[in-house]
Coordinates of N, CA and C in Angstrom, one line a residue:
A10 N -7.5 -4.7 10.6 CA -6.6 -3.5 10.5 C -6.8 -3.0 9.1
F11 N -6.7 -1.6 9.0 CA -6.7 -1.0 7.7 C -5.4 -0.2 7.5
L12 N -4.8 -0.5 6.4 CA -3.5 0.2 6.1 C -3.7 0.9 4.7
S13 N -3.0 2.0 4.6 CA -3.1 2.7 3.3 C -1.8 3.2 2.8
F14 N -1.6 3.2 1.5 CA -0.3 3.5 0.9 C -0.6 4.3 -0.4
T15 N 0.4 5.1 -0.9 CA 0.2 5.8 -2.1 C 1.5 5.6 -2.9
Q16 N 1.4 5.7 -4.2 CA 2.6 5.6 -5.1 C 3.2 7.0 -5.2
C17 N 2.5 8.0 -4.9 CA 3.0 9.4 -5.1 C 2.3 10.4 -4.2
S18 N 2.9 11.6 -4.1 CA 2.2 12.6 -3.3 C 2.5 14.0 -3.9
N19 N 1.6 14.9 -3.8 CA 1.8 16.2 -4.3 C 2.6 17.0 -3.3
S20 N 2.8 16.5 -2.2 CA 3.6 17.2 -1.1 C 5.1 17.0 -1.3
S21 N 5.9 18.0 -1.2 CA 7.3 17.8 -1.2 C 7.8 17.8 0.3
N22 N 7.0 17.9 1.2 CA 7.4 17.9 2.6 C 6.8 16.7 3.3
L23 N 7.3 15.5 2.9 CA 6.8 14.3 3.5 C 7.5 13.9 4.8
T24 N 6.7 13.4 5.7 CA 7.2 12.9 6.9 C 6.9 11.4 7.1
P25 N 7.7 10.7 7.9 CA 7.4 9.3 8.1 C 6.1 9.0 8.7
Y26 N 5.5 9.9 9.4 CA 4.2 9.6 10.0 C 3.0 10.2 9.3
G27 N 3.2 10.8 8.1 CA 2.1 11.5 7.4 C 1.6 10.7 6.3
V28 N 2.4 10.2 5.4 CA 2.0 9.5 4.2 C 2.8 8.3 4.0
N29 N 2.2 7.2 3.8 CA 2.9 5.9 3.5 C 3.2 5.8 2.0
I30 N 4.4 6.1 1.6 CA 4.7 5.9 0.2 C 5.0 4.4 0.0
L31 N 4.4 3.9 -1.1 CA 4.5 2.5 -1.4 C 5.9 2.0 -1.5
N32 N 6.4 1.1 -0.6 CA 7.6 0.4 -0.8 C 7.6 -0.9 0.0
N33 N 8.4 -1.9 -0.5 CA 8.3 -3.2 0.0 C 8.6 -3.3 1.5
S34 N 9.7 -2.6 2.0 CA 10.0 -2.8 3.4 C 8.9 -2.2 4.3
L35 N 8.4 -1.1 3.9 CA 7.3 -0.5 4.7 C 6.1 -1.4 4.7
I36 N 5.7 -2.0 3.6 CA 4.6 -2.9 3.5 C 4.9 -4.1 4.4
D37 N 6.1 -4.7 4.3 CA 6.4 -5.9 5.1 C 6.2 -5.6 6.6
R38 N 6.8 -4.5 7.0 CA 6.7 -4.2 8.5 C 5.2 -4.0 8.9
Q39 N 4.5 -3.1 8.2 CA 3.1 -2.8 8.6 C 2.2 -4.0 8.5
V40 N 2.3 -4.7 7.4 CA 1.4 -5.9 7.3 C 1.7 -6.9 8.3
S41 N 2.9 -7.1 8.6 CA 3.3 -8.1 9.7 C 2.7 -7.7 11.0
E42 N 2.9 -6.4 11.4 CA 2.3 -5.9 12.6 C 0.8 -6.0 12.6
A43 N 0.2 -5.7 11.5 CA -1.3 -5.7 11.5 C -1.8 -7.2 11.6
R44 N -1.1 -8.1 11.0 CA -1.5 -9.5 11.0 C -1.4 -10.0 12.4
K45 N -0.4 -9.6 13.2 CA -0.3 -10.0 14.6 C -1.5 -9.5 15.5
N46 N -2.1 -8.4 15.1 CA -3.1 -7.7 16.0 C -4.5 -7.7 15.4
A47 N -4.7 -8.2 14.2 CA -6.1 -8.2 13.7 C -6.4 -9.5 13.0
D48 N -7.7 -9.7 12.9 CA -8.2 -10.9 12.2 C -8.2 -10.7 10.7
I49 N -8.4 -9.5 10.3 CA -8.5 -9.2 8.8 C -7.6 -8.0 8.6
V50 N -6.8 -8.0 7.5 CA -6.0 -6.9 7.1 C -6.5 -6.4 5.7
V51 N -6.9 -5.1 5.7 CA -7.4 -4.5 4.5 C -6.4 -3.4 4.1
V52 N -6.0 -3.3 2.8 CA -5.1 -2.3 2.4 C -5.7 -1.5 1.2
G53 N -5.6 -0.2 1.3 CA -6.1 0.7 0.2 C -4.8 1.3 -0.4
V54 N -4.7 1.3 -1.7 CA -3.6 1.9 -2.4 C -4.1 3.0 -3.4
H55 N -3.4 4.2 -3.3 CA -3.7 5.2 -4.3 C -2.5 5.1 -5.3
F56 N -2.9 4.8 -6.6 CA -1.8 4.5 -7.6 C -1.5 5.8 -8.4
C57 N -2.2 6.9 -8.1 CA -1.8 8.2 -8.8 C -2.2 8.3 -10.2
R58 N -3.0 7.4 -10.7 CA -3.5 7.4 -12.1 C -4.9 7.9 -12.0
E59 N -5.2 9.1 -12.6 CA -6.5 9.7 -12.5 C -7.2 9.4 -13.8
N60 N -8.5 9.3 -13.7 CA -9.4 9.1 -14.9 C -9.0 7.9 -15.8
V61 N -8.6 6.9 -15.2 CA -8.2 5.6 -16.0 C -8.9 4.5 -15.3
S62 N -9.6 3.7 -16.1 CA -10.5 2.7 -15.6 C -9.9 1.3 -15.7
T63 N -8.7 1.1 -16.1 CA -8.0 -0.2 -16.2 C -6.7 -0.2 -15.4
E64 N -6.4 -1.3 -14.9 CA -5.1 -1.4 -14.2 C -3.9 -1.5 -15.1
D65 N -2.8 -1.1 -14.6 CA -1.5 -1.3 -15.4 C -0.7 -2.4 -14.7
S66 N 0.4 -2.8 -15.3 CA 1.2 -3.9 -14.8 C 1.8 -3.6 -13.4
S67 N 2.1 -2.3 -13.1 CA 2.6 -2.0 -11.8 C 1.5 -2.3 -10.7
Q68 N 0.3 -1.9 -11.0 CA -0.8 -2.2 -10.0 C -1.0 -3.6 -9.8
D69 N -1.0 -4.4 -10.9 CA -1.1 -5.9 -10.8 C 0.0 -6.5 -10.0
T70 N 1.2 -6.0 -10.2 CA 2.4 -6.5 -9.4 C 2.2 -6.2 -7.9
W71 N 1.8 -4.9 -7.6 CA 1.6 -4.6 -6.2 C 0.5 -5.4 -5.6
A72 N -0.6 -5.6 -6.3 CA -1.7 -6.4 -5.8 C -1.3 -7.8 -5.4
K73 N -0.5 -8.4 -6.3 CA 0.0 -9.8 -6.1 C 1.0 -9.8 -4.9
Y74 N 1.8 -8.8 -4.8 CA 2.7 -8.7 -3.7 C 2.0 -8.6 -2.3
L75 N 1.0 -7.7 -2.3 CA 0.2 -7.6 -1.1 C -0.5 -8.9 -0.7
A76 N -1.1 -9.5 -1.7 CA -1.8 -10.8 -1.4 C -0.8 -11.8 -0.9
G77 N 0.4 -11.8 -1.5 CA 1.5 -12.7 -1.0 C 1.9 -12.5 0.4
K78 N 1.7 -11.3 0.9 CA 2.1 -10.9 2.3 C 1.0 -11.2 3.3
G79 N -0.1 -11.7 2.8 CA -1.2 -12.1 3.7 C -2.3 -11.0 3.8
V80 N -2.4 -10.0 2.9 CA -3.4 -9.0 3.0 C -4.7 -9.7 2.5
D81 N -5.8 -9.5 3.3 CA -7.1 -10.2 2.9 C -7.8 -9.4 1.9
I82 N -7.9 -8.1 2.0 CA -8.7 -7.3 1.0 C -7.8 -6.1 0.6

């Protein structure tokens, strides 16, 4: 399964089916469902930091959270 999330969006007209804004409860639900139905769970996250080549503490925290929830990649 492939899931994707973003920390931010340029759109002010967000819908629950259009963009997955990063939050714990949404991650928990989607990763749990993906884990039931797939052998591998891959998550892509857009952290909204442009032209920066190093991670920040927020990115590190989210990566650890995702790994703790059973995300493979």
